[in-house]
Short mmCIF file of C-alpha atoms in Angstrom, two decimals:
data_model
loop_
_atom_site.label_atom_id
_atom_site.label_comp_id
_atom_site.label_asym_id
_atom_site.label_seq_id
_atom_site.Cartn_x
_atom_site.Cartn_y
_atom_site.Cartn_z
CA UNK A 396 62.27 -35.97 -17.11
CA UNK A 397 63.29 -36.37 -20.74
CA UNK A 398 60.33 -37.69 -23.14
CA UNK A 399 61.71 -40.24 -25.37
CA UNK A 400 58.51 -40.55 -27.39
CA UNK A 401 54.42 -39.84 -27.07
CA UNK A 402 52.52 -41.61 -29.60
CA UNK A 403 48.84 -41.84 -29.57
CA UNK A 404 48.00 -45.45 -30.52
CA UNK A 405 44.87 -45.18 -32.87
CA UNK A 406 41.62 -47.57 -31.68
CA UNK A 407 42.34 -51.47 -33.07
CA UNK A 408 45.91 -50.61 -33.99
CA UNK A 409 49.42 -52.15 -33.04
CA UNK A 410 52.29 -50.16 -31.25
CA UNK A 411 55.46 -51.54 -30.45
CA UNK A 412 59.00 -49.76 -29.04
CA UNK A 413 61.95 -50.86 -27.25
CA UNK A 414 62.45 -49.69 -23.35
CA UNK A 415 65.80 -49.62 -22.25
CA UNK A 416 66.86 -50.14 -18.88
CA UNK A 417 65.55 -47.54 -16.68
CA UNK A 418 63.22 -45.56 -19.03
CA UNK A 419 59.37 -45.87 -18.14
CA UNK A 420 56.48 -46.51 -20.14
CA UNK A 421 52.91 -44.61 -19.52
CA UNK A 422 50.15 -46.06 -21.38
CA UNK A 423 47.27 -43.83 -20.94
CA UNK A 424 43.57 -45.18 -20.97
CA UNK A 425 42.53 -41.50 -23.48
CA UNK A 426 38.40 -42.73 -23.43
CA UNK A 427 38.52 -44.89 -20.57
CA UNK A 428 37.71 -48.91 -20.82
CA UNK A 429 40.24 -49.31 -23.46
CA UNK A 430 41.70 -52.89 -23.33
CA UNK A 431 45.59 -53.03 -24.21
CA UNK A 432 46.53 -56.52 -24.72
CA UNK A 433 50.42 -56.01 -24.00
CA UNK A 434 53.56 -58.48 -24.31
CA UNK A 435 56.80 -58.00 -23.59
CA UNK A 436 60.39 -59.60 -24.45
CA UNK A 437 63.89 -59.24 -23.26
CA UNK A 438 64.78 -57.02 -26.12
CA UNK A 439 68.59 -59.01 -26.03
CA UNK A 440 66.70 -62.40 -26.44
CA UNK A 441 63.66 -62.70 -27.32
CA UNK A 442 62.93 -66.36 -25.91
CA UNK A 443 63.45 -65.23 -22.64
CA UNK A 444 59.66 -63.42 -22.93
CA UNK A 445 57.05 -62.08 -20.59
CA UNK A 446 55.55 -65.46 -18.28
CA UNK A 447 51.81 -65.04 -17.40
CA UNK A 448 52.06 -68.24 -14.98
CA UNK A 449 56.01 -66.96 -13.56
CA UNK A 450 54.26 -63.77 -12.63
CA UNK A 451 51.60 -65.40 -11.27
CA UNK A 452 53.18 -67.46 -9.60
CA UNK A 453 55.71 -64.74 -7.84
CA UNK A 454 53.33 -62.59 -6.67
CA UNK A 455 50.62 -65.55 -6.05
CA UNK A 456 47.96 -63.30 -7.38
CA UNK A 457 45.76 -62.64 -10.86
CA UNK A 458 45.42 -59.44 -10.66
CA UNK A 459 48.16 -56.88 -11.84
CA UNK A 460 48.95 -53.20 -9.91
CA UNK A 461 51.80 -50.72 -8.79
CA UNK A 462 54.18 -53.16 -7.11
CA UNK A 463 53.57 -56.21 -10.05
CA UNK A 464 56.68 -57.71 -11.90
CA UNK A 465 56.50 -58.99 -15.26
CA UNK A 466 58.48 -61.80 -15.80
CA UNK A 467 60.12 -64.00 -17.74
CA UNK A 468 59.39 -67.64 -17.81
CA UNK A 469 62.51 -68.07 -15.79
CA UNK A 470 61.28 -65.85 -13.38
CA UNK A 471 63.32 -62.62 -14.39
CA UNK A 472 62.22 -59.30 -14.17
CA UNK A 473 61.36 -57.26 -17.12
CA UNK A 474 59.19 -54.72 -16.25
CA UNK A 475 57.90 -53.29 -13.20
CA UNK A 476 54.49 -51.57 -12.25
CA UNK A 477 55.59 -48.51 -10.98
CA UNK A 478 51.93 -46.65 -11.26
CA UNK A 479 48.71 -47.36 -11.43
CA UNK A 480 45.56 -45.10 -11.05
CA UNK A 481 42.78 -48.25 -12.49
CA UNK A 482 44.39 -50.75 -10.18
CA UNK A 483 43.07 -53.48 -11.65
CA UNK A 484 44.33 -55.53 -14.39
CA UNK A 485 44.15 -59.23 -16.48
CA UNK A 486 46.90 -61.63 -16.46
CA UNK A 487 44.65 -64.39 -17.49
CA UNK A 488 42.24 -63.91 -20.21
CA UNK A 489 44.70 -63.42 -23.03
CA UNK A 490 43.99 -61.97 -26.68
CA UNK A 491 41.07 -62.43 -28.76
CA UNK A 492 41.70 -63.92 -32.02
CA UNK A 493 40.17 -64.58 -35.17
CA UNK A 494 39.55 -68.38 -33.78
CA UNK A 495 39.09 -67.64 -30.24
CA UNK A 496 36.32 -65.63 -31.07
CA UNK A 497 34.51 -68.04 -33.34
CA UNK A 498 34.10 -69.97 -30.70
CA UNK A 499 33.36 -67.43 -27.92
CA UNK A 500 30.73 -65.34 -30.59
CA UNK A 501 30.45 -67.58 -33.68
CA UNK A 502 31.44 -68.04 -36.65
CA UNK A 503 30.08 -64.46 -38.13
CA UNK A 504 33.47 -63.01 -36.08
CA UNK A 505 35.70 -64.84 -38.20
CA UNK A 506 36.38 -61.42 -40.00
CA UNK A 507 36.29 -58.97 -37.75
CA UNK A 508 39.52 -57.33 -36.14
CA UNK A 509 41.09 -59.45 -33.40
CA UNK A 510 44.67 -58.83 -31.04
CA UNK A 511 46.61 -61.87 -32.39
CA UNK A 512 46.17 -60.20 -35.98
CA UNK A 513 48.05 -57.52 -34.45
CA UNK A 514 50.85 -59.07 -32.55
CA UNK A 515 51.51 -61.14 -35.31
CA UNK A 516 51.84 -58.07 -37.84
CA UNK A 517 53.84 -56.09 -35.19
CA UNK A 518 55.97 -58.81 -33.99
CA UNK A 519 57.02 -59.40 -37.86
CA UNK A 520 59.07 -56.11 -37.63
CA UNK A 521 61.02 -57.40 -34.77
CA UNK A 522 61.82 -61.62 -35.75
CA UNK A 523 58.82 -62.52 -34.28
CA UNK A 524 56.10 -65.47 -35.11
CA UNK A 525 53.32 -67.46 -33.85
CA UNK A 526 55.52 -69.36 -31.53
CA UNK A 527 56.60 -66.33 -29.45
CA UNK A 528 52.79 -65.50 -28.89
CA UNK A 529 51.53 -66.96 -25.32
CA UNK A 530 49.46 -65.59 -22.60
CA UNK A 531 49.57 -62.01 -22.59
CA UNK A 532 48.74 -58.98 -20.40
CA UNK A 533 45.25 -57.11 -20.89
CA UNK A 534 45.84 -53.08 -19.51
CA UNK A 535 42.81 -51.88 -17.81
CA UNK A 536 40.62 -55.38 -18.69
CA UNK A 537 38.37 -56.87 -15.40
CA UNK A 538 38.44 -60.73 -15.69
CA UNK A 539 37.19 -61.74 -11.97
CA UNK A 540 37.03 -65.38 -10.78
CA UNK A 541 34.09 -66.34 -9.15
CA UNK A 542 34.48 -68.39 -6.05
CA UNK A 543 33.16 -71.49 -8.26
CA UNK A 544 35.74 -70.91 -10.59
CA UNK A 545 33.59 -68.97 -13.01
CA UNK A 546 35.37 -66.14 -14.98
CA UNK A 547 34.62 -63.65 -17.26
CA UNK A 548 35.75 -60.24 -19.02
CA UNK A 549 33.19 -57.99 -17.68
CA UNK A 550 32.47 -53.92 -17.34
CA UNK A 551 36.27 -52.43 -17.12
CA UNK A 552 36.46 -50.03 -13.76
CA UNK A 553 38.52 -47.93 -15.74
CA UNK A 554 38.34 -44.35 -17.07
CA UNK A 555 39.01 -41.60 -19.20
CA UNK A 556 42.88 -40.25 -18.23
CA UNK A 557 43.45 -43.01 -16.11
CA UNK A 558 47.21 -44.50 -16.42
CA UNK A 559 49.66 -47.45 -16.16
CA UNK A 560 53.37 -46.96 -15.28
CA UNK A 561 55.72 -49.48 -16.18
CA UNK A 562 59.64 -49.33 -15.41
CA UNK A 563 62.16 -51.32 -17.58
CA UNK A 564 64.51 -53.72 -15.63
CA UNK A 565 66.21 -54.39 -18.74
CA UNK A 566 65.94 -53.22 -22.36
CA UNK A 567 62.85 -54.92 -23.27
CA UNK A 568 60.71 -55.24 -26.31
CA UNK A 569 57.14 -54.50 -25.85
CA UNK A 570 54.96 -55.23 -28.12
CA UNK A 571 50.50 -54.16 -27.99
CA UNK A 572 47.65 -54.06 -29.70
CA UNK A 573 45.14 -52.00 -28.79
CA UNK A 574 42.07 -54.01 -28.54
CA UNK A 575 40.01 -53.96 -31.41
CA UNK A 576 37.34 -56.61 -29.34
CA UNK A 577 33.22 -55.63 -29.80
CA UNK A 578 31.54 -58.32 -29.03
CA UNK A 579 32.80 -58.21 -24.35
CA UNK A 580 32.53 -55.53 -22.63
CA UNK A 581 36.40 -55.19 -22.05
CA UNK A 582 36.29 -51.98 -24.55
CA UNK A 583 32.70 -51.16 -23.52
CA UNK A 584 31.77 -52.39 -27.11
CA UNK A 585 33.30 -49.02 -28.59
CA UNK A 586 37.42 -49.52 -28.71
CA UNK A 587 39.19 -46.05 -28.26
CA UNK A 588 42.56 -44.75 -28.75
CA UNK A 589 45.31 -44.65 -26.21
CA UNK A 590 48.31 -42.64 -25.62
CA UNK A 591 51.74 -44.22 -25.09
CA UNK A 592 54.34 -42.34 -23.06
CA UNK A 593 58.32 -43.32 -23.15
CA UNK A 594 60.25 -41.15 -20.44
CA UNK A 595 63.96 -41.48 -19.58
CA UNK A 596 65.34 -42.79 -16.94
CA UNK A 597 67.48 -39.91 -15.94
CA UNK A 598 65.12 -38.64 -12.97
CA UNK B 626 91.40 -107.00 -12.12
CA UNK B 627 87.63 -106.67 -12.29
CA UNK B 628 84.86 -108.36 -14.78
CA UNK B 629 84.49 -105.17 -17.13
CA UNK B 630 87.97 -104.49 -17.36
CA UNK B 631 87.68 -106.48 -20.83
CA UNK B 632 85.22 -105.61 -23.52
CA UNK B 633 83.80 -109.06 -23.10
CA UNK B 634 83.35 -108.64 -19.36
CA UNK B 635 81.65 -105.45 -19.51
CA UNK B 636 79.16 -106.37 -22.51
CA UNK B 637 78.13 -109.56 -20.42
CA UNK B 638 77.89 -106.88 -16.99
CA UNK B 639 75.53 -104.61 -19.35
CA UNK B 640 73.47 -107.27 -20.44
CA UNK B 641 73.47 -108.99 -17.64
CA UNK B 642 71.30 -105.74 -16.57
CA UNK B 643 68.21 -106.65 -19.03
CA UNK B 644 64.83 -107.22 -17.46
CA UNK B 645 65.78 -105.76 -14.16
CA UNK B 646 62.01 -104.04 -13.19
CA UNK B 647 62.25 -100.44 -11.35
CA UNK B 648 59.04 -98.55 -9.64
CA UNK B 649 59.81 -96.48 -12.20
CA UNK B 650 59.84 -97.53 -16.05
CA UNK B 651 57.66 -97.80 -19.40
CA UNK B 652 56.78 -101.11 -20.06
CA UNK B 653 57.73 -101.78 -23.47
CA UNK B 654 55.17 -102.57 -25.40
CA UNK B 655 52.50 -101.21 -23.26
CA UNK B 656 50.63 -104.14 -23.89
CA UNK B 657 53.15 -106.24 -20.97
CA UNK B 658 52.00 -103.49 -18.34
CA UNK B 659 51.76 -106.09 -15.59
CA UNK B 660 48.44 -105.06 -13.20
CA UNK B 661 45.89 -102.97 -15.71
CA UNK B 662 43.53 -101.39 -13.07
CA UNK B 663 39.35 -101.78 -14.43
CA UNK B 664 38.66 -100.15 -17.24
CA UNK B 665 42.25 -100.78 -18.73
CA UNK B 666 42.33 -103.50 -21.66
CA UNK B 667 46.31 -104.11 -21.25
CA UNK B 668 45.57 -105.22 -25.24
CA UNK B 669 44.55 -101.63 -26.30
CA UNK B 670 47.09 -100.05 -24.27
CA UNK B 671 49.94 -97.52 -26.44
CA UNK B 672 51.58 -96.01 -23.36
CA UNK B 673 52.01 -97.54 -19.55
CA UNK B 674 54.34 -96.08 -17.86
CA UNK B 675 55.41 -94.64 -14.01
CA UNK B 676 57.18 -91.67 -14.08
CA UNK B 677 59.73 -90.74 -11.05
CA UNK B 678 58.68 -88.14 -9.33
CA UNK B 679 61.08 -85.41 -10.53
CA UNK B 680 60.93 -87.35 -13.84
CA UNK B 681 59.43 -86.53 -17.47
CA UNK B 682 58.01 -87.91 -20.39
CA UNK B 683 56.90 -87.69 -23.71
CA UNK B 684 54.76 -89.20 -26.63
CA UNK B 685 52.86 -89.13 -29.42
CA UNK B 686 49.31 -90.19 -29.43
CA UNK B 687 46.53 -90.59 -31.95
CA UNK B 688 43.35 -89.02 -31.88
CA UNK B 689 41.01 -90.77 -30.08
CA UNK B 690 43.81 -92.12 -27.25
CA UNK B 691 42.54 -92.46 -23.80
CA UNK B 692 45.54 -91.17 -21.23
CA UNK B 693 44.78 -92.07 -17.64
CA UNK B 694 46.99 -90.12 -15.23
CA UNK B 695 47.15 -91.60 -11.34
CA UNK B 696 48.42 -90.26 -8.15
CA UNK B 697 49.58 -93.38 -7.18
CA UNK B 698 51.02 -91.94 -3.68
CA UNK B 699 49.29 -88.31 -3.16
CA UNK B 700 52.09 -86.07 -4.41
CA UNK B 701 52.24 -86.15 -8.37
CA UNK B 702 52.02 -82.92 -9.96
CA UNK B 703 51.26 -83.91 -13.48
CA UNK B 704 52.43 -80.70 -15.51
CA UNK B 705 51.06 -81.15 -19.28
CA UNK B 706 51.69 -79.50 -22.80
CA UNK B 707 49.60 -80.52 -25.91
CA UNK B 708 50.89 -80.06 -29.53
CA UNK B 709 48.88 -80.77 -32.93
CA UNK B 710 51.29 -83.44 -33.53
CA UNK B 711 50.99 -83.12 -37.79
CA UNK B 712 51.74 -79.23 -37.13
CA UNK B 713 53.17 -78.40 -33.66
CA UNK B 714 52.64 -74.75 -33.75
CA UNK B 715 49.31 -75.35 -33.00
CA UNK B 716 49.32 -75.53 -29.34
CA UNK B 717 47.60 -75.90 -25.87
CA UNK B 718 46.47 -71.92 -25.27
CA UNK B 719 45.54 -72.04 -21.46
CA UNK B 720 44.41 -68.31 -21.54
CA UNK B 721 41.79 -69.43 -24.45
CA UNK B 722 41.22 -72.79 -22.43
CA UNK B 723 39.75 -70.74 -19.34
CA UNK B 724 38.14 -67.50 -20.82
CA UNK B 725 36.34 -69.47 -24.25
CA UNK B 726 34.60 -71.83 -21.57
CA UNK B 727 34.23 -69.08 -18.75
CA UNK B 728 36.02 -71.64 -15.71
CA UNK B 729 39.57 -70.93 -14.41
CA UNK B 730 39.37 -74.99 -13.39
CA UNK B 731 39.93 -77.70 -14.69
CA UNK B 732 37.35 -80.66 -14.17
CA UNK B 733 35.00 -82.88 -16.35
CA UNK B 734 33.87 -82.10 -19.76
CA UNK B 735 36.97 -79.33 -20.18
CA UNK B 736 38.11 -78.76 -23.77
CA UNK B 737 41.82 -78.41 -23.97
CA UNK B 738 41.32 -75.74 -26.33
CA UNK B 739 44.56 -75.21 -28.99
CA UNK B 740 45.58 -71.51 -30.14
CA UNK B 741 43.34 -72.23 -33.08
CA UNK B 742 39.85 -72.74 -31.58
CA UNK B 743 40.32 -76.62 -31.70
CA UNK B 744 40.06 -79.42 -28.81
CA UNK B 745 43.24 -81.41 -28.39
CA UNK B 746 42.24 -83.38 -25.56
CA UNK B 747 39.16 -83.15 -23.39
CA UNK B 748 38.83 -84.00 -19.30
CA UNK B 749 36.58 -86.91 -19.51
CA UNK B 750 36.99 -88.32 -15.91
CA UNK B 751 38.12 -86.43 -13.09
CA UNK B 752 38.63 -88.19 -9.42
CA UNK B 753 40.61 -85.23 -8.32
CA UNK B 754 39.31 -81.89 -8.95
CA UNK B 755 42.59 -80.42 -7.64
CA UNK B 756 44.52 -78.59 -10.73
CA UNK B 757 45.79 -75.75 -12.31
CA UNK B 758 45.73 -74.10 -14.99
CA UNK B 759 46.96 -70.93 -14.09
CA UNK B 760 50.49 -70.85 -12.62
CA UNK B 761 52.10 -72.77 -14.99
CA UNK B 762 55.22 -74.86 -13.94
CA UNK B 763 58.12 -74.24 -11.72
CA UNK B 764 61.62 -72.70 -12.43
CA UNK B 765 65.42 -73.23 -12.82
CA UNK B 766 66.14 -70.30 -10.93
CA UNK B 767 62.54 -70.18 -8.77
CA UNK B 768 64.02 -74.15 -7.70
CA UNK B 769 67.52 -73.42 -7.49
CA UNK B 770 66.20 -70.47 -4.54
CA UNK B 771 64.11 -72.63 -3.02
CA UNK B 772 65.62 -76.11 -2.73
CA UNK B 773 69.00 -75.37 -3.87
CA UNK B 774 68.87 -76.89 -7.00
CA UNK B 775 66.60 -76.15 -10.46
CA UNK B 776 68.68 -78.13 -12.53
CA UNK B 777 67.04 -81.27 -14.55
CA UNK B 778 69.22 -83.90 -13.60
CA UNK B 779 69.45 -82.50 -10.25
CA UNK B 780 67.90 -83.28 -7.23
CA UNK B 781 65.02 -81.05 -7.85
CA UNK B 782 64.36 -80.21 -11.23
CA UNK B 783 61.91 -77.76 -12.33
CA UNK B 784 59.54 -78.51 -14.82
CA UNK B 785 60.56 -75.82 -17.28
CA UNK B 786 64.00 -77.64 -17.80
CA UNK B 787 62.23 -80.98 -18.05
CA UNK B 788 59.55 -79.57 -20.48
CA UNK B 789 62.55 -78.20 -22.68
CA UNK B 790 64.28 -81.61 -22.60
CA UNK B 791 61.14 -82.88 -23.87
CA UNK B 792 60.01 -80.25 -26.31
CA UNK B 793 63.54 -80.61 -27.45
CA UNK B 794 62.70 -84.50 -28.33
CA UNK B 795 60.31 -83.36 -30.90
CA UNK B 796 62.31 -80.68 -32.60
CA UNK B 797 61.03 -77.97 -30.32
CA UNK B 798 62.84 -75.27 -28.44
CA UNK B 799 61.76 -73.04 -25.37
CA UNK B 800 60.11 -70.61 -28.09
CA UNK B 801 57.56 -73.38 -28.63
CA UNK B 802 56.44 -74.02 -24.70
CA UNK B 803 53.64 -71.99 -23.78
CA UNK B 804 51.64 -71.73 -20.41
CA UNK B 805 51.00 -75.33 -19.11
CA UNK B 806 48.25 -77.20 -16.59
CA UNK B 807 48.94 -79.33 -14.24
CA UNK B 808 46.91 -81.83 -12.50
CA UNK B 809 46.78 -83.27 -8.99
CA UNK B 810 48.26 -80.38 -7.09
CA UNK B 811 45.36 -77.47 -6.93
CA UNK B 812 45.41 -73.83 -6.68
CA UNK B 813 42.11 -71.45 -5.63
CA UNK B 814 41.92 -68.18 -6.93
CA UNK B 815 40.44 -65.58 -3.67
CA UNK B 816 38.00 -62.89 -4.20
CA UNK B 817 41.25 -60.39 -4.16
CA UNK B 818 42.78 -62.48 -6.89
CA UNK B 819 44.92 -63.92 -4.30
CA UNK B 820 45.86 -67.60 -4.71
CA UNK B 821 45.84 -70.31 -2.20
CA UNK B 822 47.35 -73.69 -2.72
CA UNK B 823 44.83 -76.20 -2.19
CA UNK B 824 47.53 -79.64 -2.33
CA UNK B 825 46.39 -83.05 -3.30
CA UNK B 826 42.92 -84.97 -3.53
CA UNK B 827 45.02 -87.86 -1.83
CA UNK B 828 46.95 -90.77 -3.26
CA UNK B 829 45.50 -93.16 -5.92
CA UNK B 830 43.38 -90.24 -7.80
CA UNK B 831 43.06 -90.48 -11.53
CA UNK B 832 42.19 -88.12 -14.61
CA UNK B 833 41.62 -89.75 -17.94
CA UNK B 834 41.54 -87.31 -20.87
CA UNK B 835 40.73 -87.85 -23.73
CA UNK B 836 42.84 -86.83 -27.25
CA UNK B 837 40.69 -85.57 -30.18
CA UNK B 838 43.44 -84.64 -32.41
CA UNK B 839 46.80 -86.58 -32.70
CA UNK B 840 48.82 -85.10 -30.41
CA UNK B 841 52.42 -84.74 -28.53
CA UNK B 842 51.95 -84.81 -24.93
CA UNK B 843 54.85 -83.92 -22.67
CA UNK B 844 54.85 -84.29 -19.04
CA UNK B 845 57.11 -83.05 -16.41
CA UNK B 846 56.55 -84.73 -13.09
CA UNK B 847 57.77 -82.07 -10.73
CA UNK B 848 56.41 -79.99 -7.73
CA UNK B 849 54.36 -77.29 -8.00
CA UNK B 850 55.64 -74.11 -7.89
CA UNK B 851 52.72 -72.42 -5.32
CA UNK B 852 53.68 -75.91 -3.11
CA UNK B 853 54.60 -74.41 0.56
CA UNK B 854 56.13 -77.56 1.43
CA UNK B 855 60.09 -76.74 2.39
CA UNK B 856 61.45 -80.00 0.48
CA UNK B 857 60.86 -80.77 -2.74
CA UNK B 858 58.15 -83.25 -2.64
CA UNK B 859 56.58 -85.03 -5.36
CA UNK B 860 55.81 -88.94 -5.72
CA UNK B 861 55.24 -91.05 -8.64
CA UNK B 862 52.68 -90.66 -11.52
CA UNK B 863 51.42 -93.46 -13.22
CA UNK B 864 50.43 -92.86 -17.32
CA UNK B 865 48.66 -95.37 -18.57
CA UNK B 866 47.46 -94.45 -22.34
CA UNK B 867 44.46 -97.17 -24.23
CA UNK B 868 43.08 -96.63 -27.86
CA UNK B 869 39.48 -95.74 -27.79
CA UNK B 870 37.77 -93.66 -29.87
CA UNK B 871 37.35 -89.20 -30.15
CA UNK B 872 34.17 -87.87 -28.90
CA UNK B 873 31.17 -87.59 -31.16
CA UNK B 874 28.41 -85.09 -30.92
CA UNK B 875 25.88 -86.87 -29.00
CA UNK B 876 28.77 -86.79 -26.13
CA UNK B 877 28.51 -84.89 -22.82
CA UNK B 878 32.35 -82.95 -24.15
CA UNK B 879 30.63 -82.07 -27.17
CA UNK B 880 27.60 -80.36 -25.51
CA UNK B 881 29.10 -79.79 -22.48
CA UNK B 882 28.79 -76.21 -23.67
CA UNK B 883 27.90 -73.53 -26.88
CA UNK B 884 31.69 -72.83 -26.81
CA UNK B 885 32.90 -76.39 -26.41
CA UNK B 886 30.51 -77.44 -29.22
CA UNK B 887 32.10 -75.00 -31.46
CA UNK B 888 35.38 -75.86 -30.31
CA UNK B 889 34.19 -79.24 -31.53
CA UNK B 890 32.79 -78.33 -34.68
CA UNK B 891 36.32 -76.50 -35.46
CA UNK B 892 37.75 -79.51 -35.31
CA UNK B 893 35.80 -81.56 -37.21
CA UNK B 894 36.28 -79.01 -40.11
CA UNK B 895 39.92 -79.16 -39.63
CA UNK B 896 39.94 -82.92 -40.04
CA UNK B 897 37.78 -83.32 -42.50
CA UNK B 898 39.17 -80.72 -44.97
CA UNK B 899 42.41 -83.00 -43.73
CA UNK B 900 40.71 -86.33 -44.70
CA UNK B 901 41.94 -88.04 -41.53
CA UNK B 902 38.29 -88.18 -39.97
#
């Protein structure tokens, strides 16, 4: 298996990379109940982007694990979950923002680090903007639905070494920030670094 | 030879066709619309409208515009997008909507929250309780494998090609269309995350919501895309829009919650800083 790259993404910071077709991604959860707010983009055309509701819809389920497909709005595969050792992950709750959160925690939040800070300064590199931002993924974050339709981020069931495998269907952008959130428990209040592991797709 | 084979013929054949009335039209102006149900001042009215199952529209409405959707047969699925109509990359965030005010349904007193922490519309009546704000709409390709046919001017168009047709009316392009709700066809999310289509609430159902910035609305009228049903199915939805007025903060959407009141409060900064409230 040929290692295409290993970065460690640093607590609160961006990371993005392009997959091509066949090569796998590993993001590694280094201090446990890390949050990695994750979106993803056919890397040929970026309108045709990662669908919260089309993968919701497919696989008529919330929750992410090994078997999930990411897809596009028009239903088309991007990236597969190939591996999966938390088996548990958010499709629904988004990022936190800057405004988000100023309603969620106040207005005191209004300066602290937020995910939509990040995907707009990463997505910049790659022709992005504010209109290619929707609904994204949240690695290793616990948002269950209550059977009155109550939901909530609450204590991740992740931990230290734990790991996500995601296959490319096609070459695909992917674009995360590494949740810089203190105020839910989605980081356990303390955000920690996470490792990022691009393997070829030659094995 | 027939009548329109002369430009005379054929202008009299085309306006010959004025005034014919369809299950399925605007009336234009709204004020005309011909059986205003209670509650409905036909005077006040901006919008009134039945919209073909299959169908779409679009419009622009001020802030404080009451839009009254109906089921007027059982099988509407009302799929909705919200712009800030003075700045349309502000938008309807779904993903904010259900985590900011801890409820993955949609019912009374809901703040439509925008991607900027402000209310664009709130639920202020809600006869149906069946929605969705999870699974967005359906697909080209996810209708074109199901019912043969995704296409919008097909026989069963999906409500992604109908919502680009619309965005498209307003300058925007499938870059601009983010998650969407719809209303009148529900979903239930299982203990497993699973989700189970719950259908209809039964014909003749309304939702009024209420706008609290100016917004565009556009609404695809098409099935939804968890609906088990083998043939497309999907019946007439009334929109009937009145002028009223945005909530205020002694209002049960304003204090319907910390978050909501926030939500409010956002907006109320935003406008006033914009001098149009």
């Amino acid at each position: 298996m040929t290692i295409v790259s290993d970065t460690e993404v640093a607590a609160r910071a961006p990371y993005s990379t392009v997959l091509r077709k066949g090569e796998t991604l590993a993001i590694v959860d280094l201090g446990g109940n890390q949050a990695v707010d994750f979106l993803c983009y056919d890397a040929a055309d970026t309108a045709k982007r990662y669908s919260a509701a089309a993968t919701i819809s497919a696989q008529r389920n919330i929750f992410l694990t090994t078997g999930s497909v990411l897809r596009t709005g028009e239903g088309a595969p991007l990236l597969t979950v190939v591996g999966d050792t938390c088996g548990r992950h958010d499709t629904i709750g988004g990022a936190c923002s800057k405004e988000s959160n100023s309603l969620r925690y106040g207005q005191h939040t209004r300066y602290q680090h937020a995910c939509v800070e990040n995907f707009l300064t990463e997505g910049a590199k790659w022709g992005l903007a504010k209109r290619d931002l929707v609904s994204n993924v949240n690695w290793y974050m616990n948002v269950p639905v209550e059977q009155d339709g109550t939901l909530g981020i609450v204590d991740g069931i992740s931990a230290p070494g734990m790991e996500v495998k995601l296959r490319a269907e096609t070459d695909v952008l992917v674009l995360v920030s590494n949740c810089p959130q203190i105020n839910n428990p989605c980081n356990g209040f303390d955000p920690t670094p996470v490792r990022m592991i691009v393997t070829g797709g030659d094995v | 030879m027939s009548t329109t084979s002369t430009t005379y013929g054929a202008r009299d054949h085309a306006r010959a066709q004025a005034g014919t009335v369809t299950e399925t039209m605007p009336a234009i102006p709204a004020s005309t619309w011909p059986d205003p149900p209670a509650g409905i001042d036909p005077a006040k009215l901006v919008w009134a409208e039945t919209v073909a199952g299959g169908g779409y529209t679009h419009k622009v409405l001020a802030r404080g515009t009451e839009l009254r959707l109906t089921d007027l047969e059982g099988d509407a699925c009302a799929h909705l997008l919200l712009f800030n109509a003075d700045q349309p990359w502000e938008r309807l965030n779904v993903a904010d909507t259900v985590k900011v005010q801890w409820n993955a349904y949609l019912g009374e007193a809901i703040a439509l929250l925008s991607d900027q922490a402000r209310v664009l519309a709130t639920v202020v009546t809600d006869e149906s309780g069946k929605h969705d704000a999870l699974c967005g709409t359906s697909t080209v390709d996810g209708n074109t494998e199901r019912y043969g046919d995704g296409s919008p001017q097909g026989e069963s168009p999906s409500g992604n090609a109908l919502f680009t047709l619309a965005a498209a009316k307003h300058g925007l392009t499938p870059r601009d269309l983010p998650p969407s709700l719809s209303f009148f066809q529900g979903i239930h999310v299982e203990t497993d995350g699973g989700l189970t289509f719950t259908g209809s609430a039964g014909p003749g159902k309304s939702v009024v919501l209420r706008t609290e910035l100016p917004v565009v609305v556009l609404i695809a009228n098409v099935a939804h895309p968890l609906d088990p049903r083998p043939d497309y199915t999907v019946t007439p939805l009334r929109v009937l829009a009145q002028r009223s007025a945005p909530s205020t903060p002694d209002g049960p959407e304003w204090t319907a919650s910390p978050e909501a009141q926030r939500a409010f409060e956002n907006t109320a900064d935003y406008l006033t800083a914009r001098g149009i409230a």
